[in-house]
Amino acid sequence: MPVRATPAIPSGNAEYTAKAKEINERMEAQIPASLRLSPNLLADLPVDVTGIPETCGLLTEKELEITELDATGLCAKLAKGELTAVETVTAYGKRAAIAHQLVHCLVDFFLDEAIERAKELDEYFAREGKVVGPLHGLPISIKEQVPVKGRFASGGFLSLVDISKDDCLMIKILRDLGAVFYVKTNQPQSINHLETVSFHGRTLNPYNINLTPGGSSGGESALLALKGSPIGLGNDGGGSIRDPCAKCGLYGLRPTSNTLPKGGYHHYHFTNDGSVAATGPMCRSARDIDFFISAVRATQPYLKDQMLIPLPWSVPDKLDRKIRVGIMMHDGVVTPQPPMLRALKLAKAKLEASDEVEVVDYVAYEHGLGYDIIREIYFEDGGSTVRRVLKEGGEDILPLTEWVISPPHTFEHTVLQSWDLRYRRDKYKQAYLDYWNDSAIDVLLCPPYPGSANPHDMSRYWGYTAIWNLMDYPGVVFPTGLKLDPKVDVAYETTEPMSESDKYFRDFYDPDYMAGAPVCLQLVARRFNDCMLMAAQKVVERIIKS
Amino acid sequence: MPVRATPAIPSGNAEYTAKAKEINERMEAQIPASLRLSPNLLADLPVDVTGIPETCGLLTEKELEITELDATGLCAKLAKGELTAVETVTAYGKRAAIAHQLVHCLVDFFLDEAIERAKELDEYFAREGKVVGPLHGLPISIKEQVPVKGRFASGGFLSLVDISKDDCLMIKILRDLGAVFYVKTNQPQSINHLETVSFHGRTLNPYNINLTPGGSSGGESALLALKGSPIGLGNDGGGSIRDPCAKCGLYGLRPTSNTLPKGGYHHYHFTNDGSVAATGPMCRSARDIDFFISAVRATQPYLKDQMLIPLPWSVPDKLDRKIRVGIMMHDGVVTPQPPMLRALKLAKAKLEASDEVEVVDYVAYEHGLGYDIIREIYFEDGGSTVRRVLKEGGEDILPLTEWVISPPHTFEHTVLQSWDLRYRRDKYKQAYLDYWNDSAIDVLLCPPYPGSANPHDMSRYWGYTAIWNLMDYPGVVFPTGLKLDPKVDVAYETTEPMSESDKYFRDFYDPDYMAGAPVCLQLVARRFNDCMLMAAQKVVERIIKS
């Protein structure tokens, strides 16, 4: 019997329960009767729900065609007048409503407002014969923490819910470029899980609803995997773009930090600047990453946001030389589960057989130490703010929240301990850069997570993504085309766990229960090498899939 | 009776006194007898000692000619074989020894080692017919905190003295480019005064030895003003490049942080990353700033230092449009003293009369608040590390050290208070950027300090420089050609102080005692606009001096 989407997973006191109920009822009431799936269908869902949007009968042929297109494809058609903004957002809005009923991915649904905006765009296009900007008519789904004027937002706790008074800078820019907003998506309690379960309820993985869609931008990944959005906006401080993309077979880039604006994004704490999250796109094609960032960066957001660095964005069509690809089979802490190891081996064989790239084995440099450092950085306050904010909302702490703020990584630092921590951070980063330079690689191919998507509430290791947050190295996740196959991905090749975390992942591995989950890989480059990384990703993916 | 350079100004316990004496004797012993000024001369120094190197008889005509050249000029002649590296560093070394006897600016003197290196460079040039790099044979003076292999260094306290085992990255780069090191220069206790007095003793202002040369890179500014160095290397976290340049009539840029390497520089504390110091050149011409940074940046130091941002460096010969110059007559906290106000008025009149630039009045945006924020950031530990390190060395605290770590600005923060502080910092910076954008200025002309150089131990306001450290806006200081003239700069035009600090500066202002101090101005641009700033500085200085 598969897990079902259940609202308001964290329990709480009476006030909390009433408020969470109200928020969930508000959300559910936003889905009109015309977009409701039949109770019979919902009563007997398969484990893999990705086929339902096509077969449920709520979408027209044209709507199904539109929702097959990626952002780049949509914008090309919108710019030629082959699609209207209204029909585009209507198709995506309908499909998002269906997705929500299957995997509980939305926290706000405002298709009517979106259609009004789309009408204005269509009128502009009809009148002026041109688009308002490169994203004219493009529906973009937005993670809850990102303020969109008049829409629901929070910092990951019920006590921090808010109706945004204004667009944040990123949303202003996207709106000016022609984007149409229609949904906001779920994120976990504290926005600090690689899963997505909050006072809005639990979001499921469309490929196997017994599994997590990842997190913290897991409302986005679940929605995107069901094609309820062409492109979404996430934010990644420990894996929160790459992890949900990896668990749902999507493309996602965590760019070098402070290259895209995230001013105004909600979070529960004051500026903990020991490491900085980076916002970026989550999408269904690699080219959409380039398309999205090109459009945003061309507006020179660094003139308006004091955090931003004015670097150019231009992904080369071709790399100017044969690139050196490092391959890291594991990080020395947690052994990849069988489907991830299979993907790595396949990639290695294909890349080694190619003349286009040079392949070298890459041994992880003290990733365990780096992971310890960034975990210590996340909650220098010993988690006291999380506990306070929970208490203020009468909201019970979830096991993954408790885990992430628990000792030994988390304890209340004095300022001197914080200075010392940041000193160790910088020393580690310098040593890592020296090591990377010695390896002379251009990009590193590695797992984004120890496995494909895991059962709910088990995402207790962030090392494969968080290490690159610490380093501030851009990382892009992309699908290999493989899925966990219980016939092939039977068992680990080794028996000795490398760590407690490794043992944990070995213990819960269950190929039958976890079947069908897509397998993604991660490609990483040195800080600020985002454009080279995206050019290399194209080559690497092509070779792997050849 | 003028103040004299006195070694080991901070008192201390017996162990401290012995060790400071040993360090000072080591330094004094490095000056050979042949480079000693006559006791008669030293017994009766004038207040302005800038003329003594020319008249003391220790330098040949050729050596005087060489020491008149700036870095760009020297390197051009060295590259053409018109000067040898040996004669160049010999001339500068001799003049540095003279300077030290006048204003106590050095902490290490190693001309013999420098001549050995210069010989190698000359041999290379003779053999290969070309230079090893753009800085071939250029003597560069180095602030004490910057590690040069085998040479004396400290973090601003006697307990933290060290003979450096290795060059830091910046020194490695300069050495590879052909630079020759021959002296290291004094900095104040804690490296946190806009003055220069330490266990090495007190450094004096060559234009008026009753005045401070500024700080913290005041060994550099005193040496440069006496032409004992063509170019020096400083580090600026609150004004430490700009202030000493301003007080000694020099040129100095504090670039946008993390664009030049400063990894390995000594400091007494662990990573306090609430604001980041920036290293940069101090020199005797504006073109030397460009020359120095061009050479360093061309080596791509960002590939080696994990902190650095890979931005290009290219100062345009001409600005592509008429620039808008804001003029800020005061910061709303401390009224400029008469010579500074005279310089501002002159600059304003000249710039307004020019067709080349557009001039607008600029009212400071809450500089008092910004100054409070950065002062709170400097010592989040309540100054406890400073007190501990002093205690470990048996070194008594100096009044200016006590002042900078005292309440209300300084108190021991919890991590939550530190997060809150950094949140206020980012909010202020965003509000300031919005304000700057509304003003639509390209560059801002403003004082670098409330006045020209002040009497020793009086530098109790950093607001005119530190505000730009907070903002991380590049700031360049340059001489106006004016000096404090007791006949003209008689009294303040207003009588009401704007603040306690203002009252303090009004109270000690004494045009007769402070006569002869050069007056510099500061030009500031938005973060990362260093190259435009340097192009604009050229125009502004030319107009002011026209």
Tab-separated table of N, CA, C and O in Angstrom, chain B residues 323-387:
chain	number	residue	atom	x	y	z
B	323	ILE	N	31.338	61.897	-16.829
B	323	ILE	CA	30.966	61.251	-15.569
B	323	ILE	C	30.316	62.229	-14.598
B	323	ILE	O	30.573	63.442	-14.629
B	324	ARG	N	29.484	61.665	-13.751
B	324	ARG	CA	28.818	62.446	-12.705
B	324	ARG	C	29.592	62.278	-11.414
B	324	ARG	O	29.704	61.170	-10.883
B	325	VAL	N	30.125	63.375	-10.913
B	325	VAL	CA	30.917	63.353	-9.688
B	325	VAL	C	30.085	63.936	-8.541
B	325	VAL	O	29.687	65.101	-8.586
B	326	GLY	N	29.808	63.117	-7.556
B	326	GLY	CA	29.178	63.635	-6.342
B	326	GLY	C	30.242	64.269	-5.464
B	326	GLY	O	31.381	63.787	-5.426
B	327	ILE	N	29.900	65.332	-4.789
B	327	ILE	CA	30.845	65.907	-3.820
B	327	ILE	C	30.184	65.926	-2.443
B	327	ILE	O	29.100	66.482	-2.272
B	328	MET	N	30.847	65.276	-1.507
B	328	MET	CA	30.336	65.189	-0.138
B	328	MET	C	31.221	66.061	0.748
B	328	MET	O	32.381	65.755	0.952
B	329	MET	N	30.671	67.162	1.249
B	329	MET	CA	31.476	68.128	2.003
B	329	MET	C	31.740	67.657	3.434
B	329	MET	O	32.701	68.081	4.059
B	330	HIS	N	30.864	66.806	3.962
B	330	HIS	CA	31.090	66.203	5.279
B	330	HIS	C	30.197	64.982	5.389
B	330	HIS	O	29.296	64.783	4.560
B	331	ASP	N	30.448	64.171	6.403
B	331	ASP	CA	29.706	62.913	6.526
B	331	ASP	C	28.588	62.973	7.549
B	331	ASP	O	28.010	61.944	7.907
B	332	GLY	N	28.295	64.168	8.033
B	332	GLY	CA	27.212	64.302	8.999
B	332	GLY	C	27.626	63.937	10.412
B	332	GLY	O	26.803	63.971	11.330
B	333	VAL	N	28.874	63.565	10.581
B	333	VAL	CA	29.341	63.167	11.920
B	333	VAL	C	30.483	64.077	12.384
B	333	VAL	O	30.421	64.635	13.475
B	334	VAL	N	31.501	64.238	11.552
B	334	VAL	CA	32.652	65.062	11.929
B	334	VAL	C	32.917	66.105	10.838
B	334	VAL	O	33.105	65.760	9.671
B	335	THR	N	32.918	67.351	11.239
B	335	THR	CA	33.175	68.475	10.330
B	335	THR	C	34.635	68.444	9.870
B	335	THR	O	35.533	68.315	10.704
B	336	PRO	N	34.889	68.567	8.572
B	336	PRO	CA	36.281	68.649	8.124
B	336	PRO	C	36.991	69.853	8.743
B	336	PRO	O	36.417	70.939	8.843
B	337	GLN	N	38.219	69.635	9.154
B	337	GLN	CA	39.034	70.733	9.668
B	337	GLN	C	39.352	71.712	8.532
B	337	GLN	O	39.221	71.357	7.353
B	338	PRO	N	39.764	72.932	8.865
B	338	PRO	CA	39.907	73.982	7.837
B	338	PRO	C	40.693	73.594	6.571
B	338	PRO	O	40.222	73.895	5.463
B	339	PRO	N	41.863	72.939	6.669
B	339	PRO	CA	42.559	72.658	5.409
B	339	PRO	C	41.788	71.671	4.519
B	339	PRO	O	41.805	71.785	3.288
B	340	MET	N	41.085	70.722	5.143
B	340	MET	CA	40.303	69.756	4.371
B	340	MET	C	39.126	70.447	3.696
B	340	MET	O	38.823	70.201	2.524
B	341	LEU	N	38.483	71.354	4.432
B	341	LEU	CA	37.356	72.089	3.856
B	341	LEU	C	37.841	72.961	2.691
B	341	LEU	O	37.174	73.064	1.658
B	342	ARG	N	39.008	73.549	2.865
B	342	ARG	CA	39.574	74.382	1.780
B	342	ARG	C	39.817	73.534	0.534
B	342	ARG	O	39.507	73.943	-0.596
B	343	ALA	N	40.351	72.345	0.731
B	343	ALA	CA	40.611	71.459	-0.415
B	343	ALA	C	39.310	71.064	-1.108
B	343	ALA	O	39.213	71.045	-2.343
B	344	LEU	N	38.293	70.753	-0.306
B	344	LEU	CA	36.998	70.370	-0.885
B	344	LEU	C	36.395	71.506	-1.694
B	344	LEU	O	35.861	71.309	-2.786
B	345	LYS	N	36.487	72.703	-1.146
B	345	LYS	CA	35.917	73.869	-1.841
B	345	LYS	C	36.653	74.162	-3.141
B	345	LYS	O	36.040	74.480	-4.163
B	346	LEU	N	37.968	74.052	-3.051
B	346	LEU	CA	38.764	74.254	-4.268
B	346	LEU	C	38.374	73.228	-5.322
B	346	LEU	O	38.133	73.565	-6.490
B	347	ALA	N	38.300	71.966	-4.904
B	347	ALA	CA	37.966	70.897	-5.842
B	347	ALA	C	36.592	71.125	-6.447
B	347	ALA	O	36.384	70.989	-7.662
B	348	LYS	N	35.654	71.520	-5.605
B	348	LYS	CA	34.284	71.730	-6.071
B	348	LYS	C	34.250	72.853	-7.115
B	348	LYS	O	33.645	72.708	-8.194
B	349	ALA	N	34.923	73.939	-6.807
B	349	ALA	CA	34.933	75.082	-7.727
B	349	ALA	C	35.559	74.693	-9.063
B	349	ALA	O	35.029	75.005	-10.136
B	350	LYS	N	36.673	73.986	-9.009
B	350	LYS	CA	37.368	73.591	-10.236
B	350	LYS	C	36.514	72.615	-11.055
B	350	LYS	O	36.412	72.742	-12.281
B	351	LEU	N	35.944	71.663	-10.359
B	351	LEU	CA	35.152	70.657	-11.073
B	351	LEU	C	33.892	71.275	-11.667
B	351	LEU	O	33.491	70.953	-12.785
B	352	GLU	N	33.270	72.172	-10.914
B	352	GLU	CA	32.061	72.829	-11.428
B	352	GLU	C	32.374	73.708	-12.633
B	352	GLU	O	31.522	73.899	-13.498
B	353	ALA	N	33.573	74.231	-12.673
B	353	ALA	CA	33.958	75.095	-13.793
B	353	ALA	C	34.349	74.284	-15.030
B	353	ALA	O	34.536	74.854	-16.109
B	354	SER	N	34.461	72.986	-14.881
B	354	SER	CA	34.922	72.150	-16.004
B	354	SER	C	33.747	71.600	-16.811
B	354	SER	O	32.701	71.245	-16.257
B	355	ASP	N	33.942	71.512	-18.122
B	355	ASP	CA	32.932	70.892	-18.989
B	355	ASP	C	33.054	69.378	-18.991
B	355	ASP	O	32.185	68.685	-19.511
B	356	GLU	N	34.144	68.896	-18.427
B	356	GLU	CA	34.450	67.479	-18.584
B	356	GLU	C	33.629	66.579	-17.674
B	356	GLU	O	33.480	65.397	-17.945
B	357	VAL	N	33.164	67.139	-16.566
B	357	VAL	CA	32.407	66.327	-15.612
B	357	VAL	C	31.131	67.060	-15.197
B	357	VAL	O	31.034	68.279	-15.340
B	358	GLU	N	30.179	66.281	-14.693
B	358	GLU	CA	28.975	66.857	-14.124
B	358	GLU	C	29.115	66.752	-12.607
B	358	GLU	O	29.530	65.706	-12.111
B	359	VAL	N	28.807	67.802	-11.899
B	359	VAL	CA	29.016	67.803	-10.452
B	359	VAL	C	27.677	67.880	-9.733
B	359	VAL	O	26.797	68.663	-10.113
B	360	VAL	N	27.506	67.034	-8.738
B	360	VAL	CA	26.290	67.118	-7.925
B	360	VAL	C	26.658	67.093	-6.442
B	360	VAL	O	27.626	66.446	-6.046
B	361	ASP	N	25.873	67.812	-5.662
B	361	ASP	CA	26.067	67.764	-4.202
B	361	ASP	C	25.567	66.417	-3.704
B	361	ASP	O	24.499	65.951	-4.105
B	362	TYR	N	26.328	65.835	-2.820
B	362	TYR	CA	25.974	64.516	-2.296
B	362	TYR	C	25.891	64.622	-0.783
B	362	TYR	O	26.846	65.032	-0.126
B	363	VAL	N	24.731	64.259	-0.257
B	363	VAL	CA	24.553	64.261	1.200
B	363	VAL	C	24.804	62.843	1.701
B	363	VAL	O	24.241	61.875	1.177
B	364	ALA	N	25.657	62.706	2.696
B	364	ALA	CA	26.002	61.382	3.229
B	364	ALA	C	24.745	60.645	3.673
B	364	ALA	O	23.868	61.238	4.317
B	365	TYR	N	24.676	59.344	3.343
B	365	TYR	CA	23.532	58.542	3.753
B	365	TYR	C	23.832	57.835	5.071
B	365	TYR	O	24.534	56.833	5.090
B	366	GLU	N	23.386	58.378	6.155
B	366	GLU	CA	23.456	57.693	7.455
B	366	GLU	C	24.855	57.129	7.738
B	366	GLU	O	24.991	55.973	8.152
B	367	HIS	N	25.892	57.936	7.476
B	367	HIS	CA	27.246	57.412	7.699
B	367	HIS	C	27.499	57.081	9.166
B	367	HIS	O	28.263	56.178	9.475
B	368	GLY	N	26.853	57.814	10.057
B	368	GLY	CA	27.020	57.524	11.480
B	368	GLY	C	26.561	56.118	11.817
B	368	GLY	O	27.249	55.368	12.524
B	369	LEU	N	25.428	55.740	11.265
B	369	LEU	CA	24.904	54.397	11.496
B	369	LEU	C	25.843	53.340	10.900
B	369	LEU	O	26.162	52.335	11.541
B	370	GLY	N	26.289	53.601	9.685
B	370	GLY	CA	27.203	52.646	9.036
B	370	GLY	C	28.498	52.488	9.817
B	370	GLY	O	29.017	51.378	9.980
B	371	TYR	N	29.001	53.607	10.311
B	371	TYR	CA	30.241	53.566	11.103
B	371	TYR	C	30.022	52.769	12.392
B	371	TYR	O	30.870	51.964	12.790
B	372	ASP	N	28.878	52.973	13.020
B	372	ASP	CA	28.560	52.181	14.219
B	372	ASP	C	28.546	50.691	13.891
B	372	ASP	O	29.033	49.864	14.664
B	373	ILE	N	27.991	50.350	12.747
B	373	ILE	CA	27.887	48.928	12.377
B	373	ILE	C	29.271	48.331	12.170
B	373	ILE	O	29.589	47.262	12.710
B	374	ILE	N	30.118	49.023	11.411
B	374	ILE	CA	31.430	48.401	11.152
B	374	ILE	C	32.278	48.382	12.426
B	374	ILE	O	33.020	47.430	12.659
B	375	ARG	N	32.124	49.373	13.280
B	375	ARG	CA	32.882	49.330	14.540
B	375	ARG	C	32.419	48.151	15.390
B	375	ARG	O	33.225	47.496	16.049
B	376	GLU	N	31.134	47.886	15.360
B	376	GLU	CA	30.616	46.740	16.116
B	376	GLU	C	31.144	45.433	15.511
B	376	GLU	O	31.421	44.476	16.241
B	377	ILE	N	31.314	45.420	14.188
B	377	ILE	CA	31.803	44.208	13.506
B	377	ILE	C	33.268	43.923	13.841
B	377	ILE	O	33.667	42.767	13.988
B	378	TYR	N	34.077	44.981	13.980
B	378	TYR	CA	35.521	44.757	14.152
B	378	TYR	C	35.848	43.850	15.342
B	378	TYR	O	36.758	43.042	15.286
B	379	PHE	N	35.130	44.043	16.424
B	379	PHE	CA	35.480	43.299	17.648
B	379	PHE	C	34.236	42.633	18.233
B	379	PHE	O	33.805	42.944	19.337
B	380	GLU	N	33.682	41.719	17.481
B	380	GLU	CA	32.486	40.996	17.956
B	380	GLU	C	32.790	40.229	19.243
B	380	GLU	O	31.878	39.817	19.945
B	381	ASP	N	34.068	39.990	19.471
B	381	ASP	CA	34.463	39.252	20.688
B	381	ASP	C	34.618	40.190	21.887
B	381	ASP	O	35.114	39.758	22.941
B	382	GLY	N	34.217	41.428	21.738
B	382	GLY	CA	34.345	42.379	22.841
B	382	GLY	C	35.798	42.782	23.100
B	382	GLY	O	36.111	43.325	24.156
B	383	GLY	N	36.661	42.495	22.142
B	383	GLY	CA	38.075	42.856	22.316
B	383	GLY	C	38.844	41.861	23.178
B	383	GLY	O	40.011	42.090	23.511
B	384	SER	N	38.206	40.739	23.506
B	384	SER	CA	38.866	39.801	24.431
B	384	SER	C	40.138	39.200	23.820
B	384	SER	O	41.099	38.924	24.543
B	385	THR	N	40.160	39.020	22.503
B	385	THR	CA	41.359	38.453	21.886
B	385	THR	C	42.521	39.435	21.978
B	385	THR	O	43.648	39.050	22.299
B	386	VAL	N	42.236	40.703	21.709
B	386	VAL	CA	43.280	41.736	21.839
B	386	VAL	C	43.854	41.711	23.252
B	386	VAL	O	45.077	41.688	23.449
B	387	ARG	N	42.991	41.676	24.247
B	387	ARG	CA	43.472	41.698	25.639
B	387	ARG	C	44.282	40.445	25.968
B	387	ARG	O	45.300	40.510	26.644
